[in-house]
């Protein structure tokens, strides 16, 4: 156990719960030392409080930039009370121990999120707070550090039951949380300033976030997991509001993210769109005159794989759409909103998770981080859009306007299918998707076979893939994948180009009467 807490230093930006917490500390006989606005809030509440400047004998200067950076403060945090030499030094210099440190930081992340000016953002970089937190956390054998108001009640209960002391395990846990908080804070500053300097991938890289949800397990039940939201503006699945259903799982969150990323491709087209995802791959994507029309077309692509999937819509859900969606077992529905009738229908499926997300921006310019053995792979996000690409027709036949529209649609979807990716589309809907195969020709074959199965089940006169277009996320290294598409009945192809055998592939397309365009942009996804 540590020495009993006789003195607490409080300096908080977030003042929620501050006064009741400090009141209890006073009742336990603990002296309060504080700074600036925190000291004023405590004094206004009628609590006895000593200003830091009274302890240091030095006033706050430079608009508050310098106030706690003083030996009388940091000595009180860093002094090892079990060390006789430290105690002697503290007595010699008039340094009193600080047994409890309560600090939360200037709202840097929120400042960035609201789009503040460069100068205002710089002023919201806390210096003294992190310095004190790190000092107290380093010396957690003697100091209890609290950086989160949610810990106030636990700390008060322990102080009250342990004679103004806290347990070693509590101090260690809070110290770990404190170092993680300052690391996350510094990571947010480093990423923001790197972006401002035009160097998002600098010599050092740090990332961090705040835990949004503790998950029951990860991809599999034997794996631990948690969901963290990134610093700054919250977007995507992290910004979604859950209205009903079971708690989101790791796989639910991962798949919902994949669905929203694909759905965002259609924000600039003005179309009602539906994306159905299973195991992080789209299994049906479509646009239509309404969300119901788009859903029906998306589901028709692969109704077997859609079972137990994620359905993402970019228009409000009405009763008719809700009725049809709930006929299929679905893990998650995500949409901008739902009317009262739709909510009542979805509520009949009590385990079905319904997420509402009003704002669905692409995270343009953000970074993607993947852990590998011994390090991290970091890259900028793939924000290339087919609308901005200069499409080059390389075959004798030009694509028709209808083919060109479907080619663009298919390439948008292929961007979100795991490589090797082949996507067949017709009339603004996927009709066959081949994902994640080691050979591109195998992805082409799988997409064809799945469409043949669906067409047979639907008792169509001919496979729906006939008359479609096909997109490939990367170039065709040989003509075999393209010929597979031609044999299936595809009439036009979109691909990046760039193979050593482009001439061979182009000749095969010409011989088959296909139109083919090159984008010059690859969309590998692993």
Coordinates of C-alpha atoms in Angstrom, one line a residue:
X1 CA 0.0 0.0 0.0
X2 CA 1.0 3.6 -0.5
X3 CA 1.0 6.4 2.0
X4 CA -2.5 7.8 2.7
X5 CA -3.6 10.5 0.2
X6 CA -3.4 13.9 2.0
X7 CA -3.2 16.1 -1.1
X8 CA -4.9 16.0 -4.5
X9 CA -4.1 18.1 -7.6
X10 CA -7.1 18.6 -9.9
X11 CA -6.8 20.2 -13.3
X12 CA -9.5 19.2 -15.7
X13 CA -10.9 20.4 -19.0
X14 CA -14.0 18.1 -18.8
X15 CA -15.6 19.2 -15.5
X16 CA -18.4 16.6 -15.5
X17 CA -18.7 15.2 -12.0
X18 CA -15.9 17.4 -10.7
X19 CA -17.7 19.1 -7.8
X20 CA -19.3 16.0 -6.3
X21 CA -16.0 14.2 -6.6
X22 CA -14.0 17.1 -5.0
X23 CA -16.7 17.4 -2.3
X24 CA -16.1 13.8 -1.2
X25 CA -12.4 14.3 -1.3
X26 CA -12.8 17.3 1.1
X27 CA -15.0 15.2 3.4
X28 CA -12.2 12.6 3.5
X29 CA -9.8 15.3 4.7
X30 CA -7.9 15.6 1.5
X31 CA -6.4 19.0 0.6
X32 CA -7.4 20.3 -2.9
X33 CA -4.8 22.0 -5.1
X34 CA -6.0 23.3 -8.5
X35 CA -5.4 25.5 -11.5
X36 CA -7.3 28.2 -13.4
X37 CA -10.9 27.3 -14.4
X38 CA -10.9 24.1 -12.3
X39 CA -10.0 26.1 -9.1
X40 CA -12.7 28.6 -9.9
X41 CA -15.3 25.9 -10.3
X42 CA -14.3 24.4 -7.0
X43 CA -14.3 27.8 -5.2
X44 CA -17.6 28.8 -6.7
X45 CA -19.0 25.5 -5.3
X46 CA -17.8 26.7 -1.8
X47 CA -15.0 24.2 -1.6
X48 CA -11.6 25.0 0.0
X49 CA -9.0 25.0 -2.7
X50 CA -5.4 26.2 -3.0
X51 CA -4.3 27.7 -6.3
X52 CA -1.2 26.1 -7.9
X53 CA 0.4 29.6 -8.0
X54 CA 0.2 29.7 -4.2
X55 CA 2.1 26.5 -4.0
X56 CA 4.8 27.4 -6.5
X57 CA 5.0 31.1 -5.6
X58 CA 5.0 31.8 -9.3
X59 CA 2.0 33.1 -11.2
X60 CA 0.4 31.5 -14.3
X61 CA 2.1 33.2 -17.3
X62 CA 1.8 33.3 -21.1
X63 CA -2.0 32.9 -21.2
X64 CA -1.8 29.8 -19.0
X65 CA 0.8 28.0 -21.0
X66 CA 3.1 27.9 -18.0
X67 CA 1.5 27.1 -14.6
X68 CA 2.3 23.5 -13.4
X69 CA 5.7 23.1 -14.9
X70 CA 7.5 23.6 -11.6
X71 CA 9.7 21.5 -9.3
X72 CA 7.3 22.0 -6.4
X73 CA 4.6 20.3 -8.5
X74 CA 6.6 17.7 -10.3
X75 CA 8.7 16.9 -7.3
X76 CA 5.4 16.2 -5.4
X77 CA 4.4 13.8 -8.2
X78 CA 7.8 12.1 -8.8
X79 CA 9.1 11.7 -5.3
X80 CA 9.5 8.1 -4.3
X81 CA 8.2 8.1 -0.7
X82 CA 9.8 4.8 0.1
X83 CA 13.2 6.2 -0.8
X84 CA 14.8 8.0 2.1
X85 CA 16.9 10.2 -0.2
X86 CA 13.8 11.4 -2.1
X87 CA 12.1 12.2 1.2
X88 CA 15.1 14.1 2.5
X89 CA 15.2 16.1 -0.8
X90 CA 11.5 16.9 -0.6
X91 CA 11.8 18.1 3.0
X92 CA 14.9 20.2 2.1
X93 CA 13.1 21.9 -0.8
X94 CA 9.7 22.2 0.8
X95 CA 8.0 19.8 -1.6
X96 CA 4.8 18.2 -0.3
X97 CA 3.7 14.9 -1.8
X98 CA 0.7 14.8 -4.2
X99 CA -1.0 11.4 -3.7
X100 CA -3.9 11.9 -6.1
X101 CA -3.7 13.5 -9.5
X102 CA -6.9 14.2 -11.5
X103 CA -6.2 15.6 -15.0
X104 CA -8.0 15.5 -18.3
X105 CA -6.6 17.2 -21.3
X106 CA -7.4 20.2 -23.5
X107 CA -9.9 19.0 -26.1
X108 CA -7.4 18.8 -29.0
X109 CA -9.3 16.0 -30.9
X110 CA -12.6 17.9 -30.6
X111 CA -10.9 21.1 -31.8
X112 CA -9.7 19.4 -34.9
X113 CA -13.1 17.8 -35.4
X114 CA -14.9 21.1 -35.5
X115 CA -12.5 22.5 -38.2
X116 CA -10.8 25.1 -36.0
X117 CA -8.0 27.3 -37.4
X118 CA -4.4 26.2 -37.3
X119 CA -3.6 28.7 -34.5
X120 CA -6.6 27.7 -32.4
X121 CA -5.7 24.0 -32.8
X122 CA -2.1 24.7 -31.7
X123 CA -3.4 26.5 -28.5
X124 CA -5.5 23.4 -27.7
X125 CA -2.4 21.2 -27.5
X126 CA -2.0 20.5 -23.8
X127 CA 1.6 20.5 -22.4
X128 CA 1.4 20.7 -18.7
X129 CA -1.4 18.1 -18.4
X130 CA 0.5 15.3 -20.2
X131 CA 3.7 16.1 -18.3
X132 CA 1.9 15.7 -14.9
X133 CA 0.0 12.6 -16.0
X134 CA 3.2 10.9 -17.1
X135 CA 5.0 12.0 -13.9
X136 CA 2.3 10.6 -11.7
X137 CA 1.8 7.4 -13.7
X138 CA 5.5 6.7 -13.6
X139 CA 5.4 7.0 -9.8
X140 CA 2.1 5.0 -9.5
X141 CA 3.7 3.2 -6.5
X142 CA 2.8 6.4 -4.6
X143 CA 0.4 8.4 -6.8
X144 CA -3.1 7.5 -8.0
X145 CA -3.7 9.1 -11.5
X146 CA -7.2 9.7 -12.8
X147 CA -7.7 10.8 -16.4
X148 CA -11.3 9.7 -16.9
X149 CA -14.4 10.9 -14.9
X150 CA -15.8 7.4 -15.2
X151 CA -13.2 6.3 -12.6
X152 CA -14.2 8.9 -9.9
X153 CA -16.7 6.6 -8.1
X154 CA -14.3 3.6 -7.9
X155 CA -11.5 5.8 -6.6
X156 CA -13.7 7.4 -4.0
X157 CA -15.0 4.0 -2.8
X158 CA -11.5 2.7 -2.4
X159 CA -10.2 5.8 -0.6
X160 CA -13.2 5.6 1.8
X161 CA -12.7 1.9 2.5
X162 CA -8.9 1.8 2.6
X163 CA -8.1 4.7 4.9
X164 CA -7.5 7.3 2.1
X165 CA -5.3 4.8 0.2
X166 CA -5.9 3.0 -3.1
X167 CA -4.9 -0.6 -3.9
X168 CA -1.7 -1.3 -5.8
X169 CA -3.6 -3.0 -8.6
X170 CA -5.9 0.0 -9.0
X171 CA -3.0 2.4 -9.2
X172 CA -1.3 0.2 -11.8
X173 CA -4.5 -0.1 -13.9
X174 CA -5.0 3.7 -13.8
X175 CA -1.4 4.3 -14.6
X176 CA -1.7 2.1 -17.7
X177 CA -4.8 4.0 -18.7
X178 CA -3.0 7.3 -18.2
X179 CA -0.1 6.4 -20.4
X180 CA -2.5 5.1 -23.0
X181 CA -4.4 8.4 -22.9
X182 CA -1.3 10.5 -23.4
X183 CA -0.1 8.2 -26.2
X184 CA -3.4 8.5 -28.0
X185 CA -3.4 12.3 -27.5
X186 CA 0.1 12.6 -28.9
X187 CA -0.8 10.3 -31.8
X188 CA -3.7 12.6 -32.7
X189 CA -1.4 15.6 -32.6
X190 CA 1.3 13.9 -34.6
X191 CA -1.1 12.7 -37.3
X192 CA -2.8 16.1 -37.6
X193 CA 0.5 18.1 -37.7
X194 CA 2.0 15.6 -40.2
X195 CA -1.0 16.0 -42.5
X196 CA -0.8 19.8 -42.1
X197 CA 2.9 19.6 -43.1
X198 CA 2.1 17.4 -46.1
X199 CA 4.0 14.4 -44.5
X200 CA 1.3 11.9 -43.3
X201 CA 3.8 9.0 -43.5
X202 CA 6.7 10.5 -41.5
X203 CA 9.8 8.9 -39.9
X204 CA 7.7 7.9 -36.8
X205 CA 4.1 6.8 -36.7
X206 CA 1.7 6.6 -33.8
X207 CA -2.0 5.8 -33.7
X208 CA -4.5 5.7 -30.9
X209 CA -8.2 5.9 -30.0
X210 CA -10.7 5.6 -27.1
X211 CA -12.4 2.4 -26.4
X212 CA -16.0 2.6 -27.6
X213 CA -17.0 -0.9 -26.8
X214 CA -15.6 -4.0 -25.2
X215 CA -16.5 -7.0 -27.4
X216 CA -17.5 -10.5 -26.3
X217 CA -14.7 -11.9 -28.5
X218 CA -12.9 -11.2 -31.8
X219 CA -13.2 -13.0 -35.1
X220 CA -13.4 -16.3 -33.1
X221 CA -14.5 -17.0 -29.5
X222 CA -11.0 -17.6 -28.2
X223 CA -9.8 -14.1 -29.3
X224 CA -10.2 -11.0 -27.1
X225 CA -11.4 -7.8 -28.8
X226 CA -12.5 -4.2 -28.3
X227 CA -13.7 -1.5 -30.7
X228 CA -11.9 1.9 -30.5
X229 CA -12.9 5.1 -32.2
X230 CA -10.3 7.2 -33.8
X231 CA -9.4 10.7 -32.5
X232 CA -11.1 13.7 -34.2
X233 CA -14.3 13.6 -36.2
X234 CA -16.2 10.3 -35.9
X235 CA -17.5 8.9 -39.1
X236 CA -18.5 5.6 -40.6
X237 CA -19.5 2.7 -38.4
X238 CA -18.1 4.4 -35.3
X239 CA -20.7 7.2 -35.8
X240 CA -23.6 4.9 -36.2
X241 CA -26.4 4.9 -33.6
X242 CA -27.8 1.5 -32.7
X243 CA -31.6 1.5 -32.2
X244 CA -32.2 -2.1 -31.5
X245 CA -30.9 -5.7 -31.6
X246 CA -28.1 -7.7 -30.0
X247 CA -24.7 -6.1 -29.1
X248 CA -22.6 -5.7 -32.2
X249 CA -19.8 -8.3 -32.6
X250 CA -16.3 -7.9 -34.0
X251 CA -17.5 -9.5 -37.3
X252 CA -20.6 -7.3 -37.4
X253 CA -18.5 -4.2 -37.1
X254 CA -16.0 -5.3 -39.7
X255 CA -18.7 -6.3 -42.2
X256 CA -20.7 -3.1 -41.6
X257 CA -17.6 -1.0 -42.2
X258 CA -17.1 -2.9 -45.5
X259 CA -20.7 -2.3 -46.5
X260 CA -20.6 1.4 -45.7
X261 CA -17.3 1.9 -47.6
X262 CA -18.9 0.4 -50.7
X263 CA -22.1 2.3 -50.3
X264 CA -20.1 5.6 -50.1
X265 CA -19.2 5.0 -53.8
X266 CA -22.7 6.0 -54.7
X267 CA -23.0 9.2 -52.7
X268 CA -22.0 11.4 -55.7
X269 CA -24.2 9.5 -58.2
X270 CA -27.5 10.5 -56.7
X271 CA -28.8 7.0 -56.9
X272 CA -30.7 5.0 -54.3
X273 CA -28.3 2.2 -53.5
X274 CA -28.1 -1.1 -51.6
X275 CA -25.0 -3.1 -50.6
X276 CA -25.2 -6.5 -49.1
X277 CA -22.0 -7.8 -47.5
X278 CA -21.0 -11.2 -46.1
X279 CA -17.6 -11.9 -44.6
X280 CA -16.4 -8.4 -45.6
X281 CA -17.2 -9.0 -49.3
X282 CA -20.1 -7.5 -51.3
X283 CA -22.4 -10.4 -52.4
X284 CA -25.0 -8.0 -54.0
X285 CA -24.9 -4.3 -54.9
X286 CA -27.4 -2.4 -56.9
X287 CA -28.9 1.0 -57.6
X288 CA -32.5 1.7 -58.3
X289 CA -35.4 4.2 -58.4
X290 CA -35.9 3.5 -54.7
X291 CA -34.2 1.6 -51.9
X292 CA -36.7 -1.2 -52.3
X293 CA -35.9 -1.5 -56.0
X294 CA -32.2 -1.4 -55.2
X295 CA -32.6 -4.0 -52.5
X296 CA -34.5 -6.4 -54.7
X297 CA -31.8 -6.2 -57.4
X298 CA -29.0 -6.6 -54.9
X299 CA -30.5 -9.6 -53.3
X300 CA -31.1 -11.2 -56.7
X301 CA -27.4 -11.4 -57.3
X302 CA -26.7 -14.0 -54.6
X303 CA -29.6 -14.7 -52.2
X304 CA -27.9 -17.7 -50.7
X305 CA -24.8 -15.7 -49.6
X306 CA -27.0 -12.8 -48.4
X307 CA -28.4 -15.0 -45.6
X308 CA -27.0 -13.7 -42.3
X309 CA -25.4 -10.7 -44.0
X310 CA -25.2 -6.9 -43.6
X311 CA -27.6 -4.7 -45.6
X312 CA -26.6 -1.1 -46.1
X313 CA -29.0 1.5 -47.7
X314 CA -28.4 5.1 -48.5
X315 CA -32.1 6.2 -48.3
X316 CA -34.6 6.1 -45.4
X317 CA -36.3 2.8 -44.8
X318 CA -40.1 2.7 -45.3
X319 CA -42.5 0.0 -44.3
X320 CA -42.5 -1.9 -47.6
X321 CA -38.7 -2.1 -47.6
X322 CA -38.6 -3.2 -44.0
X323 CA -41.1 -5.9 -44.6
X324 CA -39.1 -7.5 -47.4
X325 CA -35.8 -7.2 -45.6
X326 CA -37.1 -8.9 -42.5
X327 CA -38.2 -11.9 -44.5
X328 CA -34.5 -12.8 -44.8
X329 CA -32.3 -13.6 -41.7
X330 CA -30.0 -10.5 -41.5
X331 CA -27.4 -9.6 -38.9
X332 CA -27.4 -5.8 -39.4
X333 CA -29.3 -3.2 -41.3
X334 CA -27.7 0.3 -41.6
X335 CA -29.5 3.3 -43.1
X336 CA -29.8 7.0 -42.7
X337 CA -33.2 6.7 -41.0
X338 CA -36.4 4.7 -40.8
X339 CA -40.0 5.8 -40.6
X340 CA -42.2 4.8 -37.6
X341 CA -43.9 2.0 -39.6
X342 CA -40.6 0.6 -40.6
X343 CA -39.3 0.7 -37.1
X344 CA -42.3 -1.2 -35.8
X345 CA -41.8 -3.9 -38.4
X346 CA -38.0 -4.3 -37.7
X347 CA -38.8 -4.3 -33.9
X348 CA -40.5 -7.7 -34.4
X349 CA -37.1 -9.1 -35.0
X350 CA -35.7 -8.3 -31.5
X351 CA -32.2 -9.6 -32.3
X352 CA -31.8 -7.8 -35.6
X353 CA -29.4 -4.9 -35.2
X354 CA -30.6 -1.6 -36.7
X355 CA -28.0 1.2 -37.1
X356 CA -28.8 4.7 -38.2
X357 CA -26.1 6.8 -39.7
X358 CA -27.1 10.2 -41.0
X359 CA -23.7 11.2 -42.3
X360 CA -21.7 8.8 -44.4
X361 CA -18.6 10.5 -45.8
X362 CA -15.7 8.7 -47.3
X363 CA -12.6 9.1 -45.0
X364 CA -10.7 11.0 -47.7
X365 CA -7.0 11.3 -46.9
X366 CA -7.1 9.1 -43.9
X367 CA -4.7 6.3 -43.2
X368 CA -5.1 2.6 -43.1
X369 CA -3.1 0.6 -40.6
X370 CA -2.5 -3.1 -40.6
X371 CA -0.4 -5.0 -38.0
X372 CA 2.2 -7.4 -39.3
X373 CA 4.8 -9.4 -37.4
X374 CA 7.2 -6.9 -35.9
X375 CA 5.5 -3.8 -37.1
X376 CA 2.8 -1.9 -38.9
X377 CA 1.9 -1.4 -42.5
X378 CA 0.5 2.1 -43.1
X379 CA -1.0 3.5 -46.3
X380 CA -3.2 6.2 -47.5
X381 CA -6.8 5.2 -48.2
X382 CA -7.8 4.2 -51.7
X383 CA -10.0 7.2 -52.6
X384 CA -9.7 6.9 -56.4
X385 CA -13.1 7.3 -58.0
X386 CA -14.0 5.9 -61.4
X387 CA -15.8 9.2 -62.3
X388 CA -12.4 11.0 -62.1
X389 CA -10.6 8.4 -64.2
X390 CA -9.7 8.9 -67.9
X391 CA -11.2 5.7 -69.4
X392 CA -9.4 4.6 -72.6
X393 CA -11.0 2.3 -75.1
X394 CA -8.4 -0.1 -76.4
X395 CA -10.6 -2.3 -78.6
X396 CA -12.0 -1.7 -82.0
X397 CA -15.5 -1.6 -80.6
X398 CA -16.5 1.3 -78.4
X399 CA -18.7 0.5 -75.4
X400 CA -22.3 1.7 -75.8
X401 CA -23.6 4.4 -73.4
X402 CA -25.5 1.6 -71.4
X403 CA -22.4 -0.5 -71.3
X404 CA -20.2 2.4 -70.2
X405 CA -22.7 3.1 -67.3
X406 CA -22.6 -0.5 -66.2
X407 CA -18.8 -0.6 -66.6
X408 CA -18.4 2.3 -64.2
X409 CA -20.8 0.7 -61.8
X410 CA -19.0 -2.6 -61.8
X411 CA -15.6 -1.0 -61.3
X412 CA -17.0 0.9 -58.2
X413 CA -18.0 -2.4 -56.7
X414 CA -14.8 -4.3 -57.7
X415 CA -12.8 -1.7 -55.6
X416 CA -14.5 -3.2 -52.5
X417 CA -14.2 -6.9 -53.4
X418 CA -11.2 -8.9 -52.0
X419 CA -8.6 -9.6 -54.7
X420 CA -8.5 -11.2 -57.1
X421 CA -11.9 -9.6 -57.8
X422 CA -14.2 -10.1 -60.8
X423 CA -17.6 -8.3 -60.9
X424 CA -20.3 -8.8 -63.5
X425 CA -23.0 -6.2 -63.7
X426 CA -26.1 -5.4 -65.8
X427 CA -28.6 -2.6 -65.6
X428 CA -27.1 -1.1 -62.4
X429 CA -26.8 -4.3 -60.4
X430 CA -24.2 -7.0 -59.8
X431 CA -25.1 -10.3 -61.4
X432 CA -22.0 -12.3 -60.4
X433 CA -19.1 -11.6 -58.0
X434 CA -15.9 -13.7 -57.7
X435 CA -13.8 -12.8 -54.7
X436 CA -10.6 -13.6 -53.0
X437 CA -9.2 -16.2 -55.3
X438 CA -5.5 -16.7 -55.9
X439 CA -6.1 -16.9 -59.7
X440 CA -8.1 -14.3 -61.5
X441 CA -9.5 -16.9 -63.9
X442 CA -10.9 -18.8 -60.9
X443 CA -12.6 -15.6 -59.6
X444 CA -14.2 -15.3 -63.1
X445 CA -15.3 -18.9 -63.1
X446 CA -16.8 -18.6 -59.6
X447 CA -18.8 -15.5 -60.5
X448 CA -20.2 -17.3 -63.6
X449 CA -21.1 -20.4 -61.7
X450 CA -22.9 -18.5 -58.9
X451 CA -24.9 -16.7 -61.5
X452 CA -25.8 -19.9 -63.2
X453 CA -27.0 -21.4 -59.9
X454 CA -29.1 -18.3 -59.2
X455 CA -30.6 -18.2 -62.7
X456 CA -31.5 -21.9 -62.5
X457 CA -33.2 -21.5 -59.2
X458 CA -35.1 -18.5 -60.5
X459 CA -36.1 -20.5 -63.6
X460 CA -34.7 -17.9 -66.0
X461 CA -34.6 -18.8 -69.7
X462 CA -30.9 -18.0 -69.8
X463 CA -28.3 -17.0 -67.2
X464 CA -28.6 -13.4 -66.1
X465 CA -25.0 -12.9 -66.7
X466 CA -25.5 -12.9 -70.5
X467 CA -25.4 -9.3 -71.8
X468 CA -23.6 -8.1 -68.7
X469 CA -20.3 -6.2 -68.4
X470 CA -17.3 -7.3 -66.3
X471 CA -14.9 -5.5 -64.1
X472 CA -11.5 -6.7 -62.9
X473 CA -9.7 -5.0 -60.0
X474 CA -6.3 -5.5 -61.6
X475 CA -5.1 -6.3 -65.1
X476 CA -5.7 -9.7 -66.8
X477 CA -2.3 -11.3 -66.9
X478 CA -3.4 -13.7 -69.6
X479 CA -6.4 -13.8 -72.0
X480 CA -8.0 -16.8 -70.2
X481 CA -9.9 -14.7 -67.6
X482 CA -11.2 -12.4 -70.3
X483 CA -12.2 -15.4 -72.5
X484 CA -14.0 -16.9 -69.5
X485 CA -16.1 -13.7 -69.3
X486 CA -16.7 -13.7 -73.1
X487 CA -17.9 -17.3 -73.0
X488 CA -20.3 -16.4 -70.1
X489 CA -21.9 -13.8 -72.3
X490 CA -20.3 -10.5 -71.2
X491 CA -20.1 -7.8 -73.8
X492 CA -17.7 -5.3 -72.4
X493 CA -14.8 -5.2 -70.0
X494 CA -13.2 -2.6 -67.6
X495 CA -9.8 -3.2 -66.1
X496 CA -6.7 -1.2 -65.2
X497 CA -4.4 -2.5 -68.0
X498 CA -0.7 -2.6 -67.6
X499 CA 0.1 -6.3 -68.2
X500 CA 3.0 -7.3 -70.3
X501 CA 0.5 -9.2 -72.3
X502 CA -2.0 -6.4 -72.8
X503 CA -1.7 -6.8 -76.6
X504 CA -2.7 -10.4 -76.3
X505 CA -5.6 -9.6 -74.1
X506 CA -6.8 -6.8 -76.4
X507 CA -6.6 -9.1 -79.4
X508 CA -8.7 -11.7 -77.6
X509 CA -11.3 -9.0 -76.8
X510 CA -11.4 -7.9 -80.4
X511 CA -11.7 -11.5 -81.7
X512 CA -14.6 -12.0 -79.2
X513 CA -16.3 -8.7 -80.3
X514 CA -15.9 -7.2 -76.8
X515 CA -15.5 -3.6 -76.0
X516 CA -12.8 -3.0 -73.4
X517 CA -11.6 0.1 -71.5
X518 CA -8.5 0.7 -69.4
X519 CA -8.7 2.8 -66.3
X520 CA -5.0 3.0 -65.5
X521 CA -5.9 2.6 -61.8
X522 CA -5.7 -0.7 -59.9
X523 CA -7.9 -1.5 -56.9
X524 CA -6.2 -4.4 -55.0
X525 CA -7.8 -5.2 -51.7
X526 CA -6.4 -7.7 -49.3

